[in-house]
Coordinates of C-alpha atoms in Angstrom, one line a residue:
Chain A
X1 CA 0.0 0.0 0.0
X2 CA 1.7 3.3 -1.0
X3 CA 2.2 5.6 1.6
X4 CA -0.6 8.5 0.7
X5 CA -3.2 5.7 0.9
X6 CA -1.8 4.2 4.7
X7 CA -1.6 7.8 5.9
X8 CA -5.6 8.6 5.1
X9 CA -6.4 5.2 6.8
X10 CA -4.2 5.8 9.9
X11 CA -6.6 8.9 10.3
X12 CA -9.6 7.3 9.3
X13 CA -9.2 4.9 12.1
X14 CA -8.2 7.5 14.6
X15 CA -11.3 9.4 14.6
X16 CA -13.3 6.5 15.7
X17 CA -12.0 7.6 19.2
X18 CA -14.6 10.4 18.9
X19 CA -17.2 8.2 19.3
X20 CA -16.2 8.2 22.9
X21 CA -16.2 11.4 23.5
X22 CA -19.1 12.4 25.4
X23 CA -21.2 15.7 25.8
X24 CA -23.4 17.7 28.4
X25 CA -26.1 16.8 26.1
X26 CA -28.8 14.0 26.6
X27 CA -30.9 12.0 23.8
X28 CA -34.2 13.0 23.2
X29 CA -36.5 10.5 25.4
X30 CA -34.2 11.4 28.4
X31 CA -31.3 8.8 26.8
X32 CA -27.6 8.3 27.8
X33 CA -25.0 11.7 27.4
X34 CA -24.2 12.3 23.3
X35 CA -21.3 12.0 21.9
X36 CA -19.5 13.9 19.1
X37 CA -19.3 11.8 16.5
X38 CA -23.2 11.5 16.9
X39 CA -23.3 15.3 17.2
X40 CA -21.8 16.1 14.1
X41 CA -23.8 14.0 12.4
X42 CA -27.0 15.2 13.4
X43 CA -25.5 18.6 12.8
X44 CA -24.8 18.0 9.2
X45 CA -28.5 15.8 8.5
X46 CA -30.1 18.9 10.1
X47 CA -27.6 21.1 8.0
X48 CA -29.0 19.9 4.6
X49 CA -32.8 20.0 5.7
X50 CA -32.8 23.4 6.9
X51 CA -29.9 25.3 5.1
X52 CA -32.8 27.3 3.1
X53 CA -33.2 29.1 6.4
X54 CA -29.1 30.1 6.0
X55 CA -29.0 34.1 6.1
X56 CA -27.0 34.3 3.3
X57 CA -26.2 31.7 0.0
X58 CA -24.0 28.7 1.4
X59 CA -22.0 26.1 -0.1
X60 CA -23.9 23.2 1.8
X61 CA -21.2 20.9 0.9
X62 CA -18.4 22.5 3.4
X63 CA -21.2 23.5 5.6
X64 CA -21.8 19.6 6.0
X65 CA -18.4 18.8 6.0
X66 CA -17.5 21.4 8.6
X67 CA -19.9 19.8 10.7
X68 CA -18.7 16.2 10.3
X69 CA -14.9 17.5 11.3
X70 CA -15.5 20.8 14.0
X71 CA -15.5 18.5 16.8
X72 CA -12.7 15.9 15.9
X73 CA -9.9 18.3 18.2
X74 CA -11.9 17.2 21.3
X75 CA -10.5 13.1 21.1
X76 CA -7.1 15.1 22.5
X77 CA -8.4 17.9 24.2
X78 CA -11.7 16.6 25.6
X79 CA -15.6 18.5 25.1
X80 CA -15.5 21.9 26.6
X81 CA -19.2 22.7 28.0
X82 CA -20.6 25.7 26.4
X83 CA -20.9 26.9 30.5
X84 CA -18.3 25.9 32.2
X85 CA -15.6 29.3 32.4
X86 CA -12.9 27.4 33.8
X87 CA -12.2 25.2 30.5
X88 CA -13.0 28.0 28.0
X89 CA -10.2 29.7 29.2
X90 CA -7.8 27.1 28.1
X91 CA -9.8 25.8 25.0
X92 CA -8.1 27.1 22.3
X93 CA -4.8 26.0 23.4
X94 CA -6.1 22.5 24.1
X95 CA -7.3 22.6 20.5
X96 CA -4.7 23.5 18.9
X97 CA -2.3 21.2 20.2
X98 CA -4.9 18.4 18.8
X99 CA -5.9 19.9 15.4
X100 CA -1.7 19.6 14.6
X101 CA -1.8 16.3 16.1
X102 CA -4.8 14.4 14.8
X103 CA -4.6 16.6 11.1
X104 CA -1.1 15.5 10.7
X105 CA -1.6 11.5 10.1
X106 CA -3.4 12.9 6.8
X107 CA -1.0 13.6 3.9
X108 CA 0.0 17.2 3.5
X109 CA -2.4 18.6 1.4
X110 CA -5.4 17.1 3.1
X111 CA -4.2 18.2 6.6
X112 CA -3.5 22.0 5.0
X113 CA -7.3 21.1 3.5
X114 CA -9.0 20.3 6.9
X115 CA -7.2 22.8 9.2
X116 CA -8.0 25.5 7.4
X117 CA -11.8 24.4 7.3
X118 CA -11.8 23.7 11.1
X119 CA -10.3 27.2 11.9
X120 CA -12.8 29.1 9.5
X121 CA -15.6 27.0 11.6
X122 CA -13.8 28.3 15.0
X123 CA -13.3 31.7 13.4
X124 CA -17.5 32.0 12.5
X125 CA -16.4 35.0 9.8
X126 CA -18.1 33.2 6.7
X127 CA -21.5 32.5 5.5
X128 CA -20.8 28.9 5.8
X129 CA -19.0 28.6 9.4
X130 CA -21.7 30.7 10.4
X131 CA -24.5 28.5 9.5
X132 CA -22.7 25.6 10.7
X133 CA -22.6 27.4 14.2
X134 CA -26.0 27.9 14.2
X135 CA -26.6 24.0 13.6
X136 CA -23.9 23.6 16.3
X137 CA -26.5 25.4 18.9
X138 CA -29.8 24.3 17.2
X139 CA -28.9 20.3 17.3
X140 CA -29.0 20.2 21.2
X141 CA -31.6 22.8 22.0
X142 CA -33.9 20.9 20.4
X143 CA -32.8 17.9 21.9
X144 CA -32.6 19.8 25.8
X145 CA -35.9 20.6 24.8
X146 CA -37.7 17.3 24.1
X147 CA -36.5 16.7 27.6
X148 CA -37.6 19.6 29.4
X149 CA -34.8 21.6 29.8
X150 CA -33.3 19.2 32.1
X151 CA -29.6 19.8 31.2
X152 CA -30.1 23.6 32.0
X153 CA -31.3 22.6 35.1
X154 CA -28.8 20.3 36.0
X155 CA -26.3 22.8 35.5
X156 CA -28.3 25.9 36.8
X157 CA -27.9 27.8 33.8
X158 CA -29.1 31.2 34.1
X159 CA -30.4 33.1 31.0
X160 CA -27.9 35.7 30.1
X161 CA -25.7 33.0 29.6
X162 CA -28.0 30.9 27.2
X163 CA -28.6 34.3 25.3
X164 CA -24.9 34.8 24.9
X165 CA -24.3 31.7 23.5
X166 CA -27.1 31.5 21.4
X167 CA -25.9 34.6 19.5
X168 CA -24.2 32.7 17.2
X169 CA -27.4 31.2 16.1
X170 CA -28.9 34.2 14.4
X171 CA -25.6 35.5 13.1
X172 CA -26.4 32.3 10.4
X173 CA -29.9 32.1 10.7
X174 CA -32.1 35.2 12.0
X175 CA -35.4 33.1 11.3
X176 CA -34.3 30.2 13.0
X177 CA -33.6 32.4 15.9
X178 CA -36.8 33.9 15.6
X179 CA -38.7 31.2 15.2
X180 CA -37.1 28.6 16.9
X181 CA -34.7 29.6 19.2
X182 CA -35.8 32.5 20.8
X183 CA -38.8 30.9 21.6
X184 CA -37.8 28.0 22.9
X185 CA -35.8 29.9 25.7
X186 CA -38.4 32.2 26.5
X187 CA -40.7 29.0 27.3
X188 CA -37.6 27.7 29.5
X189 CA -37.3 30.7 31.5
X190 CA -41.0 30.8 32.2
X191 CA -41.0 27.6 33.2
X192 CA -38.0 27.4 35.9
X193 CA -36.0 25.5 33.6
X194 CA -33.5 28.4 32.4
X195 CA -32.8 30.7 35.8
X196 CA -33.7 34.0 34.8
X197 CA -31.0 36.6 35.4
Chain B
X1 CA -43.9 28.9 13.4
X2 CA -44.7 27.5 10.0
X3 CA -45.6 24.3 9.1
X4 CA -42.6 24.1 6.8
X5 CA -40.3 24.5 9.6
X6 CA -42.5 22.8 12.0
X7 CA -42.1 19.2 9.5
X8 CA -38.1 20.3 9.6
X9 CA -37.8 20.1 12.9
X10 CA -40.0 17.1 13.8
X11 CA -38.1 15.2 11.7
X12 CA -34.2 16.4 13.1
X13 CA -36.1 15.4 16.6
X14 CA -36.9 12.0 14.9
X15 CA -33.6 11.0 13.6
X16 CA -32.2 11.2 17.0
X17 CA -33.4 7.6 17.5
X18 CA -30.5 6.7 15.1
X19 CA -27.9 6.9 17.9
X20 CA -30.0 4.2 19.7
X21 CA -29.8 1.4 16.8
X22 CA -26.5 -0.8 17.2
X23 CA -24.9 -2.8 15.1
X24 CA -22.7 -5.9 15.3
X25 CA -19.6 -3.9 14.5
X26 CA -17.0 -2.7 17.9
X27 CA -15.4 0.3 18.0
X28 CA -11.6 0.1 17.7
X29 CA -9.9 -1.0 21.1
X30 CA -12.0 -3.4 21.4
X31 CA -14.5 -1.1 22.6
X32 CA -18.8 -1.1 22.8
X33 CA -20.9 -1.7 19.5
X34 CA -21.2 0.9 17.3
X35 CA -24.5 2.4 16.3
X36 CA -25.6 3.6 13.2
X37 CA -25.5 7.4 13.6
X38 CA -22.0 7.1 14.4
X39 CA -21.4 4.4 11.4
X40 CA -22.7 7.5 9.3
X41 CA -20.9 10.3 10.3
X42 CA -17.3 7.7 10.0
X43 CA -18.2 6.7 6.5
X44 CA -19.3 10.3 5.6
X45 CA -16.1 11.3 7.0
X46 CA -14.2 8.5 5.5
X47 CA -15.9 8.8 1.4
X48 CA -14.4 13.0 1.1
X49 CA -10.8 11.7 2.4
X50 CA -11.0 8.6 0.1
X51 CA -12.7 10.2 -2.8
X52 CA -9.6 10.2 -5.1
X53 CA -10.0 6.2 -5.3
X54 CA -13.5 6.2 -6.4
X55 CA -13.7 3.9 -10.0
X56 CA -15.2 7.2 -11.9
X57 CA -15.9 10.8 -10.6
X58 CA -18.4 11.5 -7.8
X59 CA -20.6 14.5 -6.9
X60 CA -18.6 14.0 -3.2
X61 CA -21.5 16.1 -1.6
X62 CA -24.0 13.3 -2.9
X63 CA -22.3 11.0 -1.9
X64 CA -22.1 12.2 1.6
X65 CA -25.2 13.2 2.4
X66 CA -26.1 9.3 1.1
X67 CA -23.8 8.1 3.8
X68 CA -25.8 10.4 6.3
X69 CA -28.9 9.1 5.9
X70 CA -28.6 5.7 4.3
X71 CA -29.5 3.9 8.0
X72 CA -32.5 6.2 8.8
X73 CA -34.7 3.7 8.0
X74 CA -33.3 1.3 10.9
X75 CA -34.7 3.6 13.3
X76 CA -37.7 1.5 12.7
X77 CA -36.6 -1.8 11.3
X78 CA -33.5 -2.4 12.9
X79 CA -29.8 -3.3 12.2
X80 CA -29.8 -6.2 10.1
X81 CA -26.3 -8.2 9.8
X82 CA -24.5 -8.5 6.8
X83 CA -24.6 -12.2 7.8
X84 CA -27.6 -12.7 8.8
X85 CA -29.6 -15.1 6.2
X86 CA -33.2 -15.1 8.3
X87 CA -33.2 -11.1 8.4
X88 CA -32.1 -10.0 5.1
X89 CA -35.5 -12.4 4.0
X90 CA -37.8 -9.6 5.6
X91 CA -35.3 -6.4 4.9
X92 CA -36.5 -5.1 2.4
X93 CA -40.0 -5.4 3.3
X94 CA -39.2 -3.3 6.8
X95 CA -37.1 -1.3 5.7
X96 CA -40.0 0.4 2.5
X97 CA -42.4 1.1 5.3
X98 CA -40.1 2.5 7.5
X99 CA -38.7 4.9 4.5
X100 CA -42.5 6.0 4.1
X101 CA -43.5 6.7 7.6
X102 CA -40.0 8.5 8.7
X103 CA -38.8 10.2 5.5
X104 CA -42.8 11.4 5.2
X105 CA -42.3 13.9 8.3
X106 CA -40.8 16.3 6.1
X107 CA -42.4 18.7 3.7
X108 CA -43.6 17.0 0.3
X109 CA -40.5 17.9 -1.7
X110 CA -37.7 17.2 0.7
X111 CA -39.3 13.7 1.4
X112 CA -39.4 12.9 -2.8
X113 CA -36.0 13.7 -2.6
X114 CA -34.1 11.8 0.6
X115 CA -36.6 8.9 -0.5
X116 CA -35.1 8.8 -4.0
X117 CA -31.4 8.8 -2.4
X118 CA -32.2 6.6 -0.1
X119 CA -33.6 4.3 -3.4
X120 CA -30.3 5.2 -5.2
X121 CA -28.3 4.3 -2.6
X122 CA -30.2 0.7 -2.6
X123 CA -29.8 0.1 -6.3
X124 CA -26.5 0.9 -6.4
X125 CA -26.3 1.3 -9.8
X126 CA -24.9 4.9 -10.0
X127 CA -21.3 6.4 -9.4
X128 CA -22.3 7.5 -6.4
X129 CA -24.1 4.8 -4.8
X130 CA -21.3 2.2 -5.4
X131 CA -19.0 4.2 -4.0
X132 CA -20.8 5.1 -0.8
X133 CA -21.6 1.1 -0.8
X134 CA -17.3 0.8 -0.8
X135 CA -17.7 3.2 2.4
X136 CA -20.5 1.1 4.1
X137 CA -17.6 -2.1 3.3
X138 CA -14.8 -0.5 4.6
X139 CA -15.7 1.2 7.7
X140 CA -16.3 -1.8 10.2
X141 CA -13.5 -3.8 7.6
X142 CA -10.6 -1.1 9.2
X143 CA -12.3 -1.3 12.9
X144 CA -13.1 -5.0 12.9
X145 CA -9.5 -5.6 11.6
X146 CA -7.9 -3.2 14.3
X147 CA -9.6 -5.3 16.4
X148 CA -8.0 -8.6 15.5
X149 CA -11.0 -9.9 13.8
X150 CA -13.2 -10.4 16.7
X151 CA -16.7 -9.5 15.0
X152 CA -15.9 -12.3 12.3
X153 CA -14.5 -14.9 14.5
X154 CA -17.9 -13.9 17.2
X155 CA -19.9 -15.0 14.3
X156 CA -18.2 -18.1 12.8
X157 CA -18.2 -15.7 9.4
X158 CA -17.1 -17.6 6.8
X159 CA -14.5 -16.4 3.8
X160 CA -17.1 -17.1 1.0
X161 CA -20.0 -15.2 2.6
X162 CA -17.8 -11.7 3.4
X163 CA -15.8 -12.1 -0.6
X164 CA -19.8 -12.1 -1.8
X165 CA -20.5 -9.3 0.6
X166 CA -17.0 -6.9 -0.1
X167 CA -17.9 -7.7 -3.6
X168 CA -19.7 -4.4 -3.8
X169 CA -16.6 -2.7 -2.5
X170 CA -15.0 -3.4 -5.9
X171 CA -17.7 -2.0 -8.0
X172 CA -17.3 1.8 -6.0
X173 CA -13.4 1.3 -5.7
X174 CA -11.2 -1.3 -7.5
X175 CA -8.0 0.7 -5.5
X176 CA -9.5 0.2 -2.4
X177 CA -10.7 -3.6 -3.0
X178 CA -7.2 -4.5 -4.4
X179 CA -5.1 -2.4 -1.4
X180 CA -7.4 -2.4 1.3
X181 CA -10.3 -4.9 1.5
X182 CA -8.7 -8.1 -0.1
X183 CA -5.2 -7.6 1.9
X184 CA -7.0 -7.3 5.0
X185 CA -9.9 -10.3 4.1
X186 CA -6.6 -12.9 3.4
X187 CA -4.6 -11.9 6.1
X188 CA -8.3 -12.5 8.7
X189 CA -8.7 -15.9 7.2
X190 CA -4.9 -16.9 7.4
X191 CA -4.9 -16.1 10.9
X192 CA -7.7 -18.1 11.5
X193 CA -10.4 -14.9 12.4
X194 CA -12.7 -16.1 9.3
X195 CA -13.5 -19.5 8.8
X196 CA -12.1 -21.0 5.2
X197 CA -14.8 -22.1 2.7

């Protein structure tokens, strides 16, 4: 097997370790934590269905495949909760130690490729990293919701935070944050779910 | 909220049921059974690194998005084995009427169109199809392999029935059949992890 071929296998077989990484985030039907690599996926599904709701014209393609590959850092550096202040401060750096790390089984041009695509996600400056954020925040608000809020209980998140976060969202879809998100959060707060602050 | 969006959304919630359908295949070091969502998101992954060995050029987005959603349907008729005579009988047959009811949660025009890539993934006549069908081969191949073989050798898998099954992995790559899949197949049964026939 030449050596261009072994390389992209190497990495194909690496990532399977994001499979056990593991988020904040329960199934819908009040299931078992998610992981990334079931993340992303749902991320890019939901991606394609909804991307007429994009603010702006996006390649769907990278959108997609900046969803499959945003999270694949976190097999080295672990998932960083959206609310937890203490590990955002050191995020990036974790990250970037693994992104040179896990990038750099692939042959050259694919690991220049996939870099670049995972820091124009991190940077949220395009049309497409910006939708793909706003999948990043719709996947598990919805599924939060089907359960009642009950990871923004467990973690006592109060609102201003949610509303921070969830900024992202209408930066690649104002009607999704209209209609969806905005919403949803409002019913939260009401009911006890979200503190209010 | 529109009834558009409303059908959208219903349906992402849906899909979420994915992550609860497991298959036969481990995850690399020696680790729990897969399930399908993550089986989609590693062959999705796996078909844009891999794309140069496809037999004739592919639309890489279709191909993708074919990987994403190929297992939907399982969400209602299960994971059926590769090996398993009895329940490839009735596959088909569960499988159509789980296509119908899950794919039919979305608006008119997005269900016509992830039921007819779901059917051209099936017939795998196309470019894209067969080479997404190489994906579906070669995913648990590299993990059951890093594995030592243990999902062939669990089942008492004999060497005739996986050559008829990889078969399909020729038609989408003839590179990756020749490098990968019959290497790996030879070097299983000479170590004893797939029965001779």
């Amino acid at each position: 097997m030449d050596e261009r071929l072994r390389k992209q296998l190497d990495f194909s077989l690496e990532i399977d370790k994001e499979k056990n990484v593991f988020r904040q985030t329960h199934l819908s039907g009040h299931g078992r934590n998610e992981n990334d690599a079931e993340h992303s996926w749902h991320m890019a599904v939901m991606a394609y269905i909804l991307r007429e709701y994009a603010n702006e014209d996006v390649d769907i393609s990278k959108v997609m495949l900046m969803c499959l590959i945003h999270d694949i850092v976190e097999i080295d550096a672990g998932d960083t909760y959206a609310y937890d202040e203490e590990g955002l401060k050191t995020q990036k750096e974790r990250e970037d130690k693994a992104k040179e790390r896990i990038f750099s089984l692939l042959p050259d041009d694919q690991r220049a490729e996939l870099i670049a695509l995972f820091d124009e996600f991190e940077c949220a400056e395009t049309a497409e990293s910006r939708f793909a954020h706003t999948m990043d925040n719709l996947q598990p608000l919805i599924l939060n919701n089907s359960n009642g809020g009950s990871d923004w209980r467990e973690h006592n998140v109060d609102s201003s935070k949610v509303y921070e976060r969830q900024e992202k969202t209408a930066l690649g879809s104002q009607r999704i944050y209209d209609e969806v998100t905005r919403p949803i959060i409002e019913e939260n707060i009401e009911k006890g779910n979200i503190r209010k602050e």
